[in-house]
Coordinates of C-alpha atoms and ligand atoms in Angstrom, one line a residue:
M1 CA 76.7 35.0 -11.1
E2 CA 78.5 38.1 -12.2
M3 CA 76.1 40.9 -13.3
D4 CA 78.1 41.7 -16.4
K5 CA 77.3 38.3 -17.9
L6 CA 73.6 38.9 -17.4
V7 CA 73.8 42.4 -18.8
S8 CA 75.6 41.3 -21.9
L9 CA 73.2 38.4 -22.4
C10 CA 70.2 40.7 -22.1
K11 CA 71.6 43.0 -24.8
R12 CA 72.9 40.1 -27.1
R13 CA 69.6 38.2 -27.0
G14 CA 67.2 41.2 -27.0
V15 CA 65.9 41.2 -23.5
L16 CA 66.8 44.8 -22.6
F17 CA 68.3 47.7 -24.5
Q18 CA 69.3 51.1 -23.2
S19 CA 66.6 53.6 -24.3
S20 CA 67.6 55.8 -27.3
E21 CA 70.8 54.0 -27.6
I22 CA 71.7 55.3 -31.0
Y23 CA 71.8 58.8 -29.5
G24 CA 74.0 57.7 -26.6
G25 CA 71.2 56.5 -24.4
L26 CA 69.2 58.3 -21.7
N27 CA 70.2 57.5 -18.2
G28 CA 67.5 55.7 -16.2
F29 CA 65.4 54.6 -19.2
W30 CA 65.3 51.1 -20.6
D31 CA 63.6 49.4 -23.5
Y32 CA 62.5 45.7 -23.5
G33 CA 63.5 43.9 -26.6
P34 CA 61.7 41.0 -28.4
L35 CA 62.5 38.5 -25.7
G36 CA 62.2 41.0 -22.8
V37 CA 58.8 42.2 -23.7
E38 CA 57.4 38.6 -23.6
L39 CA 59.1 38.0 -20.3
K40 CA 57.7 41.1 -18.6
R41 CA 54.3 40.6 -20.1
N42 CA 54.2 37.0 -18.8
I43 CA 55.2 38.3 -15.3
K44 CA 52.5 40.9 -15.3
E45 CA 49.9 38.5 -16.7
A46 CA 50.8 35.9 -14.0
W47 CA 50.4 38.6 -11.4
W48 CA 47.0 39.7 -12.8
R49 CA 45.8 36.2 -13.2
D50 CA 46.9 35.0 -9.7
M51 CA 45.8 38.2 -7.9
V52 CA 42.7 39.3 -9.9
T53 CA 41.0 37.2 -12.6
G54 CA 42.0 33.8 -11.2
H55 CA 41.2 34.7 -7.6
D56 CA 38.4 32.6 -6.1
D57 CA 36.1 35.0 -4.3
I58 CA 33.8 32.4 -2.9
E59 CA 36.1 30.6 -0.5
A60 CA 38.7 32.1 1.9
P61 CA 42.2 31.3 0.7
P62 CA 44.6 29.8 3.2
G63 CA 45.6 32.4 5.8
A64 CA 42.8 34.9 4.9
P65 CA 40.3 35.8 7.6
E66 CA 37.4 35.4 5.1
A67 CA 36.6 35.2 1.4
Y68 CA 37.2 38.4 -0.5
E69 CA 36.7 39.9 -4.0
M70 CA 39.2 41.4 -6.4
C71 CA 38.8 43.7 -9.4
G72 CA 41.0 45.9 -11.6
L73 CA 41.4 49.4 -12.8
D74 CA 43.4 51.2 -15.4
C75 CA 43.8 54.8 -14.6
T76 CA 45.6 57.7 -16.4
I77 CA 49.2 58.6 -15.8
I78 CA 48.4 62.3 -15.5
M79 CA 45.7 63.1 -12.9
H80 CA 44.3 66.2 -11.3
P81 CA 47.3 68.0 -9.6
Q82 CA 45.3 68.1 -6.4
V83 CA 45.7 64.3 -6.1
W84 CA 49.4 64.7 -5.5
K85 CA 49.0 67.7 -3.1
V86 CA 46.5 65.8 -0.9
S87 CA 48.5 62.5 -1.1
G88 CA 51.6 64.3 0.2
H89 CA 53.7 63.7 -2.9
Y90 CA 53.8 67.4 -3.8
D91 CA 55.3 68.4 -0.5
L92 CA 57.0 65.2 0.7
F93 CA 58.1 63.0 -2.2
V94 CA 61.6 64.3 -2.1
D95 CA 65.1 63.0 -2.0
K96 CA 68.0 64.9 -0.5
M97 CA 70.6 65.8 -3.1
V98 CA 73.9 67.5 -3.1
D99 CA 75.7 69.2 -6.0
C100 CA 79.3 69.0 -6.8
T101 CA 80.7 72.4 -7.8
E102 CA 83.8 70.7 -9.4
S103 CA 82.2 67.9 -11.5
K104 CA 78.8 69.7 -11.9
K105 CA 77.2 66.3 -11.0
R106 CA 74.3 65.9 -8.6
Y107 CA 74.0 63.0 -6.2
R108 CA 71.4 61.5 -3.9
Y109 CA 73.2 61.9 -0.6
D110 CA 72.0 58.6 0.9
Q111 CA 73.4 56.7 -2.1
V112 CA 77.0 58.0 -1.8
P113 CA 79.0 55.7 0.4
G114 CA 82.3 56.7 1.9
R115 CA 84.7 56.3 4.8
W116 CA 86.7 58.5 7.1
V117 CA 90.5 58.2 6.7
E118 CA 93.4 60.0 8.1
A119 CA 96.9 60.4 6.6
K120 CA 99.7 63.0 6.7
G121 CA 97.8 64.7 9.6
Q122 CA 94.7 65.3 7.6
K123 CA 91.3 63.7 8.0
V124 CA 89.1 63.2 4.9
F125 CA 85.8 61.5 4.1
V126 CA 86.5 59.7 0.8
T127 CA 83.4 58.7 -1.3
T128 CA 82.8 56.5 -4.3
L129 CA 80.1 55.8 -6.8
A130 CA 81.3 52.3 -7.4
E131 CA 78.5 49.8 -7.4
A132 CA 80.7 47.0 -5.9
N133 CA 84.1 46.7 -4.3
H134 CA 83.5 49.9 -2.4
A135 CA 86.5 49.3 0.0
Q136 CA 89.0 48.9 -2.9
E137 CA 87.7 51.9 -4.8
I138 CA 87.8 54.1 -1.7
E139 CA 91.3 53.0 -0.8
A140 CA 92.5 53.7 -4.4
R141 CA 91.0 57.2 -4.2
A142 CA 92.5 57.9 -0.8
L143 CA 96.0 56.8 -1.9
K144 CA 95.7 59.1 -4.9
F145 CA 94.4 62.0 -2.8
F146 CA 97.2 61.7 -0.3
N147 CA 99.8 61.1 -3.0
L148 CA 100.7 57.7 -1.6
R149 CA 101.7 54.5 -3.4
A150 CA 99.9 51.2 -3.1
K151 CA 102.6 49.9 -0.9
D152 CA 102.0 52.7 1.5
A153 CA 98.4 51.6 2.1
A154 CA 99.3 51.0 5.8
D155 CA 99.8 54.8 6.2
L156 CA 96.0 55.2 5.8
A157 CA 94.3 55.2 9.2
W158 CA 90.7 54.3 8.6
Q159 CA 88.1 55.4 11.0
G160 CA 84.8 53.6 11.3
G161 CA 83.2 51.6 8.5
L162 CA 81.4 52.4 5.3
V163 CA 78.6 55.0 5.8
S164 CA 76.5 57.0 3.5
L165 CA 77.0 60.7 3.0
A166 CA 73.6 61.1 4.6
K167 CA 75.3 60.4 8.0
I168 CA 77.8 63.2 7.6
D169 CA 77.0 66.6 9.1
P170 CA 76.9 69.1 6.2
A171 CA 79.2 71.3 8.4
E172 CA 81.9 68.7 7.7
Y173 CA 81.4 68.7 3.9
V174 CA 84.7 70.8 3.7
K175 CA 86.5 67.5 4.5
V176 CA 84.6 65.4 1.9
L177 CA 86.2 64.2 -1.3
A178 CA 83.2 64.0 -3.6
P179 CA 82.8 61.0 -5.9
E180 CA 84.1 62.6 -9.1
A181 CA 86.1 65.5 -7.6
K182 CA 89.9 66.0 -7.1
A183 CA 89.6 68.7 -4.5
L184 CA 88.0 68.6 -1.1
G185 CA 84.8 70.4 0.0
T186 CA 83.1 70.7 -3.4
L187 CA 79.7 69.6 -2.3
T188 CA 76.8 71.9 -1.6
A189 CA 74.6 71.4 1.5
P190 CA 71.8 68.9 0.9
R191 CA 68.6 70.2 -0.7
D192 CA 65.2 68.7 -1.3
F193 CA 64.6 67.4 -4.8
N194 CA 61.0 66.4 -5.7
L195 CA 61.0 63.2 -7.7
M196 CA 57.8 63.9 -9.7
F197 CA 58.1 64.7 -13.3
K198 CA 56.3 67.9 -14.1
T199 CA 54.4 68.6 -17.3
I200 CA 52.0 71.1 -18.7
V201 CA 48.4 70.3 -19.6
G202 CA 46.7 72.6 -22.2
A203 CA 48.0 75.3 -24.5
L204 CA 48.5 78.2 -22.1
G205 CA 51.5 76.8 -20.5
T206 CA 51.2 78.7 -17.2
E207 CA 52.2 77.4 -13.8
E208 CA 48.5 76.8 -13.1
D209 CA 48.4 74.2 -15.8
A210 CA 51.3 72.3 -14.3
A211 CA 50.5 68.6 -13.8
F212 CA 52.6 65.6 -12.8
L213 CA 53.3 62.1 -14.2
R214 CA 52.2 59.7 -11.5
P215 CA 55.0 58.5 -9.2
E216 CA 52.8 55.5 -8.2
T217 CA 49.7 53.8 -9.5
A218 CA 48.1 53.7 -6.1
Q219 CA 46.4 57.1 -6.1
G220 CA 44.3 56.3 -9.1
I221 CA 42.8 53.5 -7.1
F222 CA 42.0 55.7 -4.0
V223 CA 40.3 58.4 -6.1
N224 CA 38.2 55.8 -7.9
F225 CA 37.2 54.0 -4.7
K226 CA 33.7 55.4 -4.7
N227 CA 33.2 54.7 -8.5
V228 CA 34.1 51.1 -8.0
L229 CA 31.8 50.7 -5.0
D230 CA 28.9 52.4 -6.9
S231 CA 29.3 50.6 -10.2
S232 CA 30.1 47.0 -9.1
R233 CA 28.7 44.8 -6.4
V234 CA 31.9 44.5 -4.4
R235 CA 31.6 44.6 -0.6
V236 CA 34.4 45.2 1.9
P237 CA 36.7 43.3 2.2
F238 CA 37.8 43.6 -1.4
G239 CA 40.9 44.7 -3.4
I240 CA 41.5 46.8 -6.5
A241 CA 44.5 46.0 -8.6
Q242 CA 46.3 48.2 -11.1
M243 CA 49.4 47.8 -13.1
G244 CA 51.0 50.5 -15.3
K245 CA 53.8 53.0 -15.8
S246 CA 55.0 55.2 -13.0
F247 CA 57.7 57.9 -13.2
R248 CA 60.2 59.1 -10.7
N249 CA 63.0 61.5 -11.5
E250 CA 65.5 59.5 -9.6
I251 CA 68.7 61.4 -8.9
T252 CA 71.0 58.5 -9.4
P253 CA 69.3 55.8 -11.5
R254 CA 71.5 52.7 -11.5
N255 CA 71.9 49.0 -11.1
F256 CA 70.5 48.2 -14.5
T257 CA 66.7 48.5 -14.4
F258 CA 66.5 48.3 -10.6
R259 CA 66.3 52.1 -10.2
S260 CA 64.8 53.5 -13.4
R261 CA 63.0 56.8 -14.0
E262 CA 60.2 55.2 -15.9
F263 CA 59.0 51.8 -14.6
E264 CA 56.0 49.7 -14.2
Q265 CA 54.2 48.9 -10.9
M266 CA 51.8 46.2 -10.0
E267 CA 49.8 47.5 -7.0
I268 CA 46.8 46.4 -5.0
E269 CA 44.8 48.5 -2.5
F270 CA 42.9 46.1 -0.3
F271 CA 40.0 47.6 1.6
C272 CA 39.0 46.0 4.9
H273 CA 37.3 46.6 8.2
P274 CA 39.6 48.3 10.8
N275 CA 39.1 45.5 13.3
S276 CA 40.5 42.8 11.0
S277 CA 43.1 45.0 9.2
L278 CA 46.1 43.5 11.1
Q279 CA 45.1 40.0 10.0
W280 CA 44.7 41.1 6.4
Y281 CA 48.1 42.7 6.6
Q282 CA 49.6 39.5 7.7
Y283 CA 47.7 37.6 5.0
W284 CA 48.9 39.8 2.2
R285 CA 52.5 39.9 3.4
D286 CA 52.7 36.2 3.4
R287 CA 50.6 35.7 0.2
R288 CA 52.8 38.1 -1.8
F289 CA 56.0 36.5 -0.5
R290 CA 54.7 33.1 -1.5
W291 CA 53.9 34.3 -5.0
Y292 CA 57.6 35.0 -5.7
T293 CA 58.6 31.6 -4.4
E294 CA 55.9 29.9 -6.5
M295 CA 57.4 31.7 -9.5
G296 CA 60.8 30.4 -8.9
L297 CA 62.7 32.7 -6.6
S298 CA 64.7 30.6 -4.2
G299 CA 64.6 30.8 -0.5
E300 CA 68.0 32.1 0.4
R301 CA 68.1 35.0 -2.0
L302 CA 64.6 36.1 -1.2
Q303 CA 63.6 37.5 2.2
L304 CA 60.7 39.1 4.0
R305 CA 61.8 42.0 6.1
E306 CA 59.4 43.3 8.6
H307 CA 60.0 47.0 9.4
H308 CA 60.8 47.8 13.0
Q309 CA 58.3 49.8 15.0
D310 CA 60.4 52.9 14.7
E311 CA 60.5 52.7 10.9
L312 CA 56.7 52.8 10.7
S313 CA 54.6 55.9 10.1
H314 CA 52.4 56.1 13.2
Y315 CA 49.2 55.3 11.3
S316 CA 50.6 52.1 10.0
R317 CA 50.4 48.9 12.0
G318 CA 52.9 47.1 9.9
T319 CA 55.1 47.2 6.8
A320 CA 57.2 44.5 5.3
D321 CA 59.5 44.5 2.3
I322 CA 60.0 41.5 0.1
E323 CA 63.6 41.7 -0.9
Y324 CA 66.0 40.0 -3.2
A325 CA 69.8 39.6 -2.9
F326 CA 70.5 41.1 -6.3
P327 CA 74.0 40.2 -7.5
F328 CA 75.0 43.8 -8.0
L329 CA 74.5 44.6 -4.3
P330 CA 77.3 44.1 -1.8
A331 CA 77.3 40.6 -0.2
G332 CA 74.6 40.3 2.4
E333 CA 72.6 43.3 1.1
F334 CA 69.0 43.0 -0.3
G335 CA 67.0 45.2 -2.6
E336 CA 63.3 45.8 -2.4
L337 CA 61.0 44.0 -4.8
E338 CA 57.8 44.8 -3.2
G339 CA 56.5 46.7 -0.1
V340 CA 53.4 45.5 1.7
A341 CA 52.1 48.3 3.9
H342 CA 49.2 48.6 6.4
R343 CA 48.1 52.2 5.6
G344 CA 45.2 52.5 8.0
D345 CA 42.6 55.0 6.7
F346 CA 45.2 57.6 5.8
D347 CA 44.7 57.7 2.0
L348 CA 40.9 57.6 1.9
R349 CA 40.6 60.1 4.7
S350 CA 43.1 62.4 3.0
H351 CA 41.1 62.4 -0.2
M352 CA 38.0 63.2 1.8
E353 CA 39.2 65.8 4.2
G354 CA 42.5 67.2 2.9
K355 CA 46.1 66.5 3.4
L356 CA 46.6 64.7 6.7
D357 CA 49.6 65.3 8.7
P358 CA 51.3 62.0 9.2
N359 CA 53.1 63.3 12.3
S360 CA 50.0 64.5 14.1
K361 CA 49.7 62.1 16.9
P362 CA 47.7 60.4 18.3
D363 CA 45.0 61.0 15.6
L364 CA 45.6 62.2 12.1
K365 CA 44.7 65.8 11.6
V366 CA 44.3 67.9 8.5
E367 CA 47.6 69.7 8.0
L368 CA 47.4 73.4 8.3
G369 CA 49.3 75.9 6.1
E370 CA 51.1 79.0 7.4
D371 CA 47.8 80.9 7.2
G372 CA 46.2 78.5 9.6
K373 CA 43.9 77.1 6.9
P374 CA 44.0 73.5 5.7
K375 CA 47.1 73.2 3.5
W376 CA 45.6 71.2 0.7
K377 CA 41.8 70.6 0.6
G378 CA 40.4 67.1 0.0
S379 CA 37.6 66.3 -2.5
G380 CA 35.0 66.7 0.2
K381 CA 33.4 63.6 -1.2
D382 CA 32.2 60.9 1.1
L383 CA 34.6 58.0 0.8
T384 CA 33.3 56.0 3.7
Y385 CA 31.7 52.7 3.4
R386 CA 28.3 51.5 4.7
D387 CA 28.0 47.8 5.4
D388 CA 24.5 47.0 4.2
I389 CA 24.1 44.0 6.5
T390 CA 25.3 45.5 9.8
N391 CA 24.5 49.1 8.8
E392 CA 27.8 50.2 10.2
R393 CA 29.5 53.1 8.4
Y394 CA 33.3 53.5 8.5
T395 CA 36.4 54.4 6.6
P396 CA 38.0 51.2 5.5
H397 CA 41.6 50.4 6.3
V398 CA 43.9 49.7 3.5
I399 CA 46.6 47.1 2.9
E400 CA 48.9 47.9 0.0
P401 CA 51.0 45.3 -1.7
S402 CA 53.1 47.4 -4.1
A403 CA 55.4 45.6 -6.5
G404 CA 57.6 46.7 -9.4
A405 CA 57.3 44.8 -12.6
D406 CA 60.8 45.7 -13.7
R407 CA 62.4 44.8 -10.5
A408 CA 60.5 41.5 -10.5
T409 CA 61.7 40.9 -14.1
L410 CA 65.3 41.6 -13.1
A411 CA 65.1 39.3 -10.1
F412 CA 63.7 36.5 -12.2
L413 CA 66.5 37.1 -14.8
C414 CA 69.2 37.0 -12.1
E415 CA 67.8 33.9 -10.5
A416 CA 67.5 32.1 -13.9
Y417 CA 71.0 32.6 -15.1
H418 CA 73.0 29.4 -14.9
E419 CA 76.1 28.0 -16.5
D420 CA 76.7 24.3 -16.7
Q421 CA 78.4 21.7 -18.8
A422 CA 76.6 20.0 -21.7
P423 CA 77.7 18.1 -24.7
D424 CA 77.9 19.9 -28.0
D425 CA 77.1 18.5 -31.5
K426 CA 80.4 16.5 -31.4
G427 CA 79.6 15.1 -28.0
E428 CA 82.3 17.3 -26.3
M429 CA 81.4 18.9 -23.0
Q430 CA 81.1 22.7 -23.3
T431 CA 79.9 25.5 -20.9
R432 CA 76.3 26.1 -21.5
V433 CA 74.4 29.3 -20.5
V434 CA 70.9 28.4 -19.6
M435 CA 68.1 30.7 -18.3
K436 CA 66.1 28.5 -15.9
L437 CA 63.0 30.6 -16.0
H438 CA 59.7 29.3 -14.7
P439 CA 57.7 27.9 -17.7
R440 CA 54.9 30.4 -16.9
I441 CA 57.1 33.4 -17.5
A442 CA 59.5 32.0 -20.1
P443 CA 59.2 34.2 -23.3
I444 CA 59.2 31.3 -25.6
K445 CA 57.4 28.2 -24.4
A446 CA 58.8 25.7 -27.0
A447 CA 61.0 25.7 -30.1
V448 CA 60.3 23.3 -33.0
F449 CA 63.2 22.0 -35.1
P450 CA 63.5 19.7 -38.1
L451 CA 66.8 17.8 -37.4
V452 CA 67.9 18.5 -41.0
K453 CA 66.4 20.7 -43.7
K454 CA 65.4 17.9 -46.0
D455 CA 63.5 14.6 -46.3
G456 CA 60.2 16.2 -45.5
M457 CA 61.2 17.0 -41.9
P458 CA 60.7 20.8 -42.2
E459 CA 57.1 20.2 -43.3
V460 CA 56.3 18.0 -40.3
A461 CA 58.0 20.5 -38.0
Q462 CA 56.1 23.5 -39.5
K463 CA 52.8 21.7 -39.0
I464 CA 53.5 21.1 -35.3
Y465 CA 54.7 24.7 -35.0
R466 CA 51.5 26.1 -36.5
E467 CA 49.4 23.9 -34.2
L468 CA 51.3 25.0 -31.1
K469 CA 51.3 28.6 -32.2
K470 CA 47.6 28.8 -31.7
R471 CA 48.1 28.5 -28.0
W472 CA 51.6 29.6 -27.1
N473 CA 54.5 31.7 -28.2
V474 CA 56.6 29.1 -29.9
F475 CA 59.6 29.4 -32.2
Y476 CA 60.6 27.6 -35.4
D477 CA 64.2 27.2 -36.4
E478 CA 65.8 25.1 -39.1
K479 CA 69.2 26.9 -39.4
G480 CA 72.5 25.3 -38.4
A481 CA 73.5 22.4 -36.3
V482 CA 70.8 21.2 -34.0
G483 CA 73.1 21.5 -30.9
R484 CA 73.6 25.2 -31.7
R485 CA 69.8 25.7 -32.0
Y486 CA 69.4 24.0 -28.6
R487 CA 71.9 26.4 -27.1
R488 CA 70.2 29.4 -28.4
Q489 CA 66.9 28.3 -26.8
D490 CA 68.7 27.5 -23.5
E491 CA 69.9 31.1 -23.4
A492 CA 66.4 32.4 -24.1
G493 CA 65.0 30.2 -21.3
T494 CA 62.8 28.1 -23.6
P495 CA 61.7 25.2 -21.5
F496 CA 61.2 22.6 -24.2
C497 CA 62.6 21.9 -27.7
I498 CA 60.7 19.6 -30.0
T499 CA 62.7 17.9 -32.8
V500 CA 61.5 16.1 -35.9
D501 CA 64.0 13.5 -37.0
G502 CA 64.3 10.5 -39.3
Q503 CA 62.3 8.3 -36.9
S504 CA 59.4 10.9 -36.9
L505 CA 58.8 10.1 -40.6
Q506 CA 58.5 6.4 -39.8
D507 CA 56.4 6.4 -36.6
Q508 CA 55.0 10.0 -36.2
T509 CA 56.8 10.6 -33.0
V510 CA 59.1 13.5 -32.1
T511 CA 61.6 14.1 -29.3
I512 CA 60.9 16.6 -26.6
R513 CA 64.0 17.9 -24.8
D514 CA 63.9 19.4 -21.3
R515 CA 65.9 22.6 -20.9
D516 CA 67.0 21.9 -17.3
T517 CA 67.6 18.2 -17.2
L518 CA 68.6 17.8 -20.9
K519 CA 66.5 14.6 -20.9
Q520 CA 64.8 13.7 -24.2
W521 CA 61.8 11.5 -24.7
R522 CA 59.5 10.6 -27.6
V523 CA 55.9 11.7 -27.9
K524 CA 53.4 11.1 -30.7
V525 CA 52.9 14.1 -32.9
E526 CA 49.2 14.4 -32.0
E527 CA 50.0 14.4 -28.3
V528 CA 52.6 17.2 -28.4
S529 CA 50.2 19.9 -27.6
A530 CA 48.6 18.1 -24.6
E531 CA 52.1 17.1 -23.3
L532 CA 53.2 20.7 -23.5
A533 CA 50.0 22.0 -21.8
E534 CA 50.7 19.6 -18.9
R535 CA 54.3 20.6 -18.5
L536 CA 53.8 24.3 -18.8
K537 CA 51.4 24.5 -16.0
Ligands
ATP1 P1 63.2 52.5 -3.1 O1 63.3 52.6 -1.7 O2 64.0 51.3 -3.7 O3 63.3 53.7 -3.9 P2 60.4 52.7 -2.7 O4 60.3 52.2 -1.3 O5 60.5 54.2 -2.9 O6 61.7 52.0 -3.4 P3 57.8 52.2 -3.4 O7 57.4 53.6 -3.4 O8 57.3 51.3 -2.2 O9 59.3 52.0 -3.6 O10 57.3 51.5 -4.7 C1 56.8 50.2 -4.8 C2 57.6 49.3 -5.8 O11 57.8 50.0 -7.0 C3 59.1 49.0 -5.3 O12 59.1 47.9 -4.4 C4 59.8 48.7 -6.6 O13 59.5 47.4 -7.0 C5 59.1 49.7 -7.6 N1 59.9 50.8 -7.8 C6 59.9 52.0 -7.1 N2 60.8 52.8 -7.5 C7 61.4 52.3 -8.6 C8 62.4 52.7 -9.6 N3 62.9 53.8 -9.5 N4 62.7 51.8 -10.6 C9 62.1 50.6 -10.7 N5 61.2 50.2 -9.8 C10 60.8 51.0 -8.8

């Protein structure tokens, strides 16, 4: 599937719009249209239902060491600034960026691919911002730079494969052709760029009033750990879930909604005994992977990638990414949908004691500032847990499955897009665009049509529509040829179309048409709701 087709369908059918489009748009911000908002809500609701409210806390699910409880939270986007100092985001949540003195553009250096090439006795690192066909783009730029024609491409001596600018020693930046520059050596040395959006709380507007928009929802859960323990009857092991907006001032937002500056996360912090934390990690990794497959992401485009030992922070006993082969990525590359991390007691201990130094081996120690005092103080509150049966007191370990609602939505959209051949109103085969979304997440569950706008058919159809509307988001349409109406619903991913025709008036049956198989069958009017309920499961 070509990404352009999906992007244009999203705009044409009201799934996604560029934010503030009438003013030229704002890079990295996206609005969900009438269809998109339903799709994303359904995804979030499916997640909440499957992970939280629908979770059976009496019996251990397959693969889990024991039964566990789940509950939810909804925390604020702006929190006490100390939260981010202690969590490490204030000091460490940075990307390296480089500035181009010619184009005045700023780039994240690990996201600028390029390749060394030599011609006319000069060696140059040619970069590109192209999202696909990197090799072609780089060759075109190299030819232009060396003043060569396409037929002289053989004069370009390539050295090594495609690597990111992050792999280039800044001392060699004099030989770099920046993505939007004509001259060499226009990039500045890489600098840290904090990704948190800053804002001011209160009227004084001084630096002491600076606060941050949360870059993740997780911290709200950690700082409420004690509140949840004290106000509910949960016992370890248990999980707290939260979904909501997060903000990151990404240097190069791109790939549609994949890397946005405002996005939604769906996160769980699962608290367990240190002795069983590895088993819980494995359970959550597999459970979360399975969730995507249950919701319709196919095997070959979805993968679970366990991080290598040397990729892990030393307090972590495992991290895995659930990844999807998005069509905008080069062949064979995957993009992260969700990270599942074993975080040990790092977060709770940090909020108790102060910012822990993730590099202090073998045990985590509070990080000291230049004055030898703790760099950022913790809350000083006791965030340990006492098991009232064994009387043991400990700091629970945390497993964190952290997903993005927008990336999940994008993956489901990519997976759903299909083109096939189907007969039109005249019986001629035409290319049909159909979004094969899982019925649980489809924005519209069913559409109800009168075959024609006369003979009492609209009245029957409207009655069915109103009945179904009590339970689901259904759509009524009486305009135009019925084949055209089917096509519009196929594009919207509506799993079923219900049509009232001449026979309906005789025998009180209607046809139901299946979006994917195109099969039609007749059902009694009074059984439509039950039939739909069964098929939408
Ligand atoms: P990446 O490496 O792609 O920037 P990350 O590892 O920083 O992602 P996490 O901090 O683990 O991401 O965030 C958890 C989830 O939140 C990600 O798996 C992703 O689904 C989502 N997410 C993170 N950053 C963004 C973003 N800029 N736009 C959309 N979703 C995001």
